[in-house]
Short mmCIF file of C-alpha atoms and ligand atoms in Angstrom, two decimals:
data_model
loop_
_atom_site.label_atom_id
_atom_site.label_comp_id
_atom_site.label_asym_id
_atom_site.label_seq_id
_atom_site.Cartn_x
_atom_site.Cartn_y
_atom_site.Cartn_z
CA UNK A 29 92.27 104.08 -61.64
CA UNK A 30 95.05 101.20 -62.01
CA UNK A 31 95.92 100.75 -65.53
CA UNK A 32 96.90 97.07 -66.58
CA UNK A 33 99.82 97.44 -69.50
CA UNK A 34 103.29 97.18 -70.99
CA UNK A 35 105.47 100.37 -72.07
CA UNK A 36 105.21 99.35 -75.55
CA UNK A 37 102.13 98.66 -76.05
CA UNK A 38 100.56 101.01 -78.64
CA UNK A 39 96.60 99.96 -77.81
CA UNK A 40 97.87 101.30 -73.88
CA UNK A 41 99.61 104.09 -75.22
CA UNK A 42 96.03 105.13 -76.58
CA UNK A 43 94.90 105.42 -72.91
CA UNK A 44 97.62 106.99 -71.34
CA UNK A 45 97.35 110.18 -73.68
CA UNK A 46 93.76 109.69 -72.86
CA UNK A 47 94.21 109.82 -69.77
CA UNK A 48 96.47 112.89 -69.76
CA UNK A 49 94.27 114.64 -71.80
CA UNK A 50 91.88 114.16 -69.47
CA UNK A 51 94.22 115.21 -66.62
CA UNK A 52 93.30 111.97 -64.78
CA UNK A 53 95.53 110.35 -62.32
CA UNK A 54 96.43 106.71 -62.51
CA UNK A 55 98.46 103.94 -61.53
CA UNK A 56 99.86 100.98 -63.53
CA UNK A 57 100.89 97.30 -63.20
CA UNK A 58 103.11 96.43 -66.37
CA UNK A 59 102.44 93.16 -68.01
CA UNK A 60 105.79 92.32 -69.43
CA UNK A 61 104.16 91.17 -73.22
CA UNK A 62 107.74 89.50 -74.76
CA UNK A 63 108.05 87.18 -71.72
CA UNK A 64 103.86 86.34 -71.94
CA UNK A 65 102.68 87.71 -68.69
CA UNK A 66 99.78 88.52 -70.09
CA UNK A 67 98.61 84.78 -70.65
CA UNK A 68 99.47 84.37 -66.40
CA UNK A 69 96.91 82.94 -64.53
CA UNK A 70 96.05 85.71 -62.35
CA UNK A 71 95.71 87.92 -65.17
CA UNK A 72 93.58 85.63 -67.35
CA UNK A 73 91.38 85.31 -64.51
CA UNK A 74 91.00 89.47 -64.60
CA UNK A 75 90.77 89.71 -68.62
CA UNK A 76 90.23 86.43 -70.06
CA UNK A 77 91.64 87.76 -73.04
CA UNK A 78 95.13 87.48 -72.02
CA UNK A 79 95.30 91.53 -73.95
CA UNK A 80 96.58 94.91 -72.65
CA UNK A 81 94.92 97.54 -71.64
CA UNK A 82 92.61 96.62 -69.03
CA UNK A 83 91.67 99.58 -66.63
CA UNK A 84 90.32 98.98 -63.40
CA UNK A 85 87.51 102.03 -62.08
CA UNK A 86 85.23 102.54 -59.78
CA UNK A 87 82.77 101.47 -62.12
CA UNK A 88 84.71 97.79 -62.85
CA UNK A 89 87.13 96.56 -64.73
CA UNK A 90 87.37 97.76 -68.35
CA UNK A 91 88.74 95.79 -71.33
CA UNK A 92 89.44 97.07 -75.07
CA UNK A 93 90.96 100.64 -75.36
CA UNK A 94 88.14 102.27 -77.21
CA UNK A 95 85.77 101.15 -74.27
CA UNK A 96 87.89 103.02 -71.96
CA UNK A 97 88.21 106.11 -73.91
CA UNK A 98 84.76 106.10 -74.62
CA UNK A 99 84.19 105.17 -70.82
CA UNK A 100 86.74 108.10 -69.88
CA UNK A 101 84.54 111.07 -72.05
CA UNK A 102 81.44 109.83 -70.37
CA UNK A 103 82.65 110.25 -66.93
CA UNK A 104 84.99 113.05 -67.35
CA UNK A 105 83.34 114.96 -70.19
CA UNK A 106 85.84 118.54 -70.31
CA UNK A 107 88.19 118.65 -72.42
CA UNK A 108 86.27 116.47 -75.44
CA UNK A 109 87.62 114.05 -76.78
CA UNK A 110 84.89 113.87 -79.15
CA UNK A 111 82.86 116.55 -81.01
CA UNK A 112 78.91 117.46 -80.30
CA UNK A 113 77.60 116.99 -83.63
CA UNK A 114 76.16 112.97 -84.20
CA UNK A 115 78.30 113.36 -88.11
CA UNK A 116 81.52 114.96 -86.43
CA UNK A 117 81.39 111.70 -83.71
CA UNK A 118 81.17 109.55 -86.82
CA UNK A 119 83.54 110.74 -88.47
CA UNK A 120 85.94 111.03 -85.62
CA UNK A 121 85.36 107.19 -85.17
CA UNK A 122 85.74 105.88 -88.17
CA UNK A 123 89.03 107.80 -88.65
CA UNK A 124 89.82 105.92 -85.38
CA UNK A 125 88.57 102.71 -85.94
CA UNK A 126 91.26 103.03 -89.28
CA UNK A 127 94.06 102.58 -86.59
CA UNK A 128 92.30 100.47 -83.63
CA UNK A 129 89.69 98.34 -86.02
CA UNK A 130 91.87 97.86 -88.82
CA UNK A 131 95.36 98.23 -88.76
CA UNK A 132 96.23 97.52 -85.17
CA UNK A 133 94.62 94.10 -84.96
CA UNK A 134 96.69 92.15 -87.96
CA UNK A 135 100.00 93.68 -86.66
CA UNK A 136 99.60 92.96 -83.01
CA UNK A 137 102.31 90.59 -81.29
CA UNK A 138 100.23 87.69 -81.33
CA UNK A 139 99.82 88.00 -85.04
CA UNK A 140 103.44 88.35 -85.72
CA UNK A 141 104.59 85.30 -83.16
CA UNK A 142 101.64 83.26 -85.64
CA UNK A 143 103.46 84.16 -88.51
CA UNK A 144 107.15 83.18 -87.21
CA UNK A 145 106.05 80.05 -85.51
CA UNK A 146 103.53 78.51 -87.92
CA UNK A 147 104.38 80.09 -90.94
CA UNK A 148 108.31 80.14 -90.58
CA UNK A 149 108.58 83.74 -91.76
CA UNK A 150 111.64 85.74 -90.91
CA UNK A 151 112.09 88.86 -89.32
CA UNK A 152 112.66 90.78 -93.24
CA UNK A 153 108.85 88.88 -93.65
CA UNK A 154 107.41 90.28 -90.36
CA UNK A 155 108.72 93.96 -91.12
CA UNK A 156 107.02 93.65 -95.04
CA UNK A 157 103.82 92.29 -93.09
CA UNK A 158 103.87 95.07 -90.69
CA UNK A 159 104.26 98.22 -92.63
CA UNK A 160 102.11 96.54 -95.68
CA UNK A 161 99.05 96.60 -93.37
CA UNK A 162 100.03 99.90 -91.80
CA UNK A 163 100.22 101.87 -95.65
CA UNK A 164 97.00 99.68 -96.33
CA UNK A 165 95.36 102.16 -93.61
CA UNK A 166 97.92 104.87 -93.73
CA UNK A 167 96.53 105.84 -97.31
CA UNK A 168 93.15 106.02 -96.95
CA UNK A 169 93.10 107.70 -93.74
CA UNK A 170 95.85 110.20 -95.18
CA UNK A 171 93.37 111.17 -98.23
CA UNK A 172 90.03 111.15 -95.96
CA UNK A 173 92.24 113.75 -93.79
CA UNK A 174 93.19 115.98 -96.71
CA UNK A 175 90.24 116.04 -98.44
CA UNK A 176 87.83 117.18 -95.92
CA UNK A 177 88.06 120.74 -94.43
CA UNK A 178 86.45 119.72 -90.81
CA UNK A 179 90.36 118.19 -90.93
CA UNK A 180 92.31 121.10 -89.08
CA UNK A 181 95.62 121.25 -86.83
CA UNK A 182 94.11 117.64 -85.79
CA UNK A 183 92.48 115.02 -87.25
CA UNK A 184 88.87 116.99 -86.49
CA UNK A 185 88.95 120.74 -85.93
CA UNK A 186 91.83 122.45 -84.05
CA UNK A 187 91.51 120.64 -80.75
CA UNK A 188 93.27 117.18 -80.41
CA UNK A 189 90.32 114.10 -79.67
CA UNK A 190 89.93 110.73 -80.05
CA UNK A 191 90.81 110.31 -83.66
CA UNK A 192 94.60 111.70 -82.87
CA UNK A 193 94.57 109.76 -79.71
CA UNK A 194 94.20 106.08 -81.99
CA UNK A 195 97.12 107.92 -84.86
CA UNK A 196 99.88 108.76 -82.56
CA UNK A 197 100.52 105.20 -81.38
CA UNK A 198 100.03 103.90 -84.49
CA UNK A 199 102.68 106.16 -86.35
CA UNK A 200 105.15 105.45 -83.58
CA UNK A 201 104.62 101.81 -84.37
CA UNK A 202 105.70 102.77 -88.01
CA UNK A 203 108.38 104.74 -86.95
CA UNK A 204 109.71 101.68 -84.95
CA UNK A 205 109.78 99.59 -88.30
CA UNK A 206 111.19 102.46 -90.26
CA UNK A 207 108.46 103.09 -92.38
CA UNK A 208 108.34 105.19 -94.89
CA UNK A 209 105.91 108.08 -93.84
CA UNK A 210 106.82 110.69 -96.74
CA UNK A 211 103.82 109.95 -98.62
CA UNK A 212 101.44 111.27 -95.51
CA UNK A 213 102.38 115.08 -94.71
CA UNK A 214 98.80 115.84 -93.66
CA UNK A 215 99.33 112.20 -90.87
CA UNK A 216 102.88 113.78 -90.47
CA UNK A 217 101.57 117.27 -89.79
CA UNK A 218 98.67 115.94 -87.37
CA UNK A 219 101.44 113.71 -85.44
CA UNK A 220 104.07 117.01 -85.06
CA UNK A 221 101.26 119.37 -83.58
CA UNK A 222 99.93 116.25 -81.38
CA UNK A 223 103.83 115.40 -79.94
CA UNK A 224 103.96 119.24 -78.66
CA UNK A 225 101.41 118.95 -76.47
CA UNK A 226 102.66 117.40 -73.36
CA UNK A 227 99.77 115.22 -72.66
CA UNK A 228 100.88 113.06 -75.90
CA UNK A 229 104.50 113.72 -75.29
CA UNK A 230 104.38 111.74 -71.85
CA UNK A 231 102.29 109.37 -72.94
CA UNK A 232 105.08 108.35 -75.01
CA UNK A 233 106.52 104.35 -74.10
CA UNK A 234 109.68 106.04 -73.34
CA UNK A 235 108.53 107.77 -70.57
CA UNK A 236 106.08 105.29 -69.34
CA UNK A 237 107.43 103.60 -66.05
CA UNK A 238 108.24 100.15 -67.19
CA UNK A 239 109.87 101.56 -69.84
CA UNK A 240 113.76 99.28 -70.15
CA UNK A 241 116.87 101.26 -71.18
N1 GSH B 12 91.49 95.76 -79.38
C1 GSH B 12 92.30 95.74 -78.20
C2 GSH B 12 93.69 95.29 -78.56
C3 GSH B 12 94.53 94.99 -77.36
C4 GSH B 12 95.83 94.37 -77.80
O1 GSH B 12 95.90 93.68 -78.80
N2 GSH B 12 96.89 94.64 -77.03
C5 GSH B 12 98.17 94.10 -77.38
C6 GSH B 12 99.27 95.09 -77.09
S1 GSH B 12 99.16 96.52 -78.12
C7 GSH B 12 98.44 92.85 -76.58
O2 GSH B 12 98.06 92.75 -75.43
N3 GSH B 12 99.12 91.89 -77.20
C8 GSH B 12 99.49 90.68 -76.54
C9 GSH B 12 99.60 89.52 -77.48
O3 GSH B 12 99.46 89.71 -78.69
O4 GSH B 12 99.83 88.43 -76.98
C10 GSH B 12 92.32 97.11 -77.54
O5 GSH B 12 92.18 98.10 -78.26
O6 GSH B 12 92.46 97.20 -76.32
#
């Protein structure tokens, strides 16, 4: 599989733990996202788009992350990322969806470049944007996790699946704008036991291989 990204990309980052969890091998062309290569011709022409991920399979070329994670349990089944129950799957997608339906979206690049070039804000307005929309999800999702007991050393149960796959990039994204993330310990607890497992520790941007110094 040839995975179409950029290092810090947080909706790529989903795959690549995905991926590793998955113990699938890959390759990767890096879309540099700051200098727009993701709006060049020949990659319009393969996602129209003009968005990262886009993983290329046997099977076609697949666009939006969820599609390939839900692409990559279908065709590689062991280990889960999702539980057997039709209420578990729910639940594990909806807690999710918090991160890739509604946080994600409103503080992606293309959102924040809106709000500097049409709207004048300044980089003390972007931050307040960013980490506004990120608590907006942050608290919810951090009392839907303490409050139900199928929550365990993950987000569902005691094995990590798609729900922790969606959090992890989205509290490094916090972490890169300093936000405050005392008033989650069961999200902070979730993230800790998640980064010791190596298939979400190399998944990290750091580590990816157009990662710059
Ligand atoms: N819903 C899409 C979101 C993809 C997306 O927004 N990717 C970002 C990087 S995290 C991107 O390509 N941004 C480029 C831009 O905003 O111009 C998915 O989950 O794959």
């Amino acid at each position: 599989m040839l995975l179409h990204g950029y290092y810090r990309s947080s909706a790529v980052f989903r795959v690549r733990i995905a991926l590793n969890l998955k113990g699938l091998a890959y390759e990767t062309v890096s879309h540099h996202l700051r200098k727009g290569e993701q709006r060049a011709p020949d990659y319009l022409a393969l996602n129209p788009q003009g968005l990262v991920p886009a993983l290329e399979t046997d099977d076609g070329l697949i666009t939006q992350s969820l599609a390939m994670m839900e692409y990559l349990e279908e065709t590689h089944p062991q280990p889960p990322l999702l539980p057997s129950s039709p209420g578990d799957r729910a639940r594990v997608r909806a807690l999710a969806l918090i991160c890739v339906a509604d946080i994600h979206p409103i503080d992606n690049l293309r959102v924040l470049k809106y709000l500097r070039a049409a709207f004048g804000q300044d980089e003390d307005a972007i931050a307040a944007w960013y980490c506004h929309w990120i608590r907006e999800g942050f608290g919810p999702l951090e009392a839907e996790l303490a409050g139900d007991p199928r929550t365990g050393r993950f987000c569902h149960g005691d094995e990590p699946g798609l729900a922790d796959v969606c959090l992890v990039p989205q509290v490094v994204n916090g972490q890169n704008y300093k936000l405050d993330m005392s008033p989650y310990p069961t999200i902070n607890r979730i993230f800790d036991a998640a980064m010791a497992l190596p298939a979400f520790e190399r998944a990290l941007p750091k580590h990816a291989p157009d990662a710059e110094a």
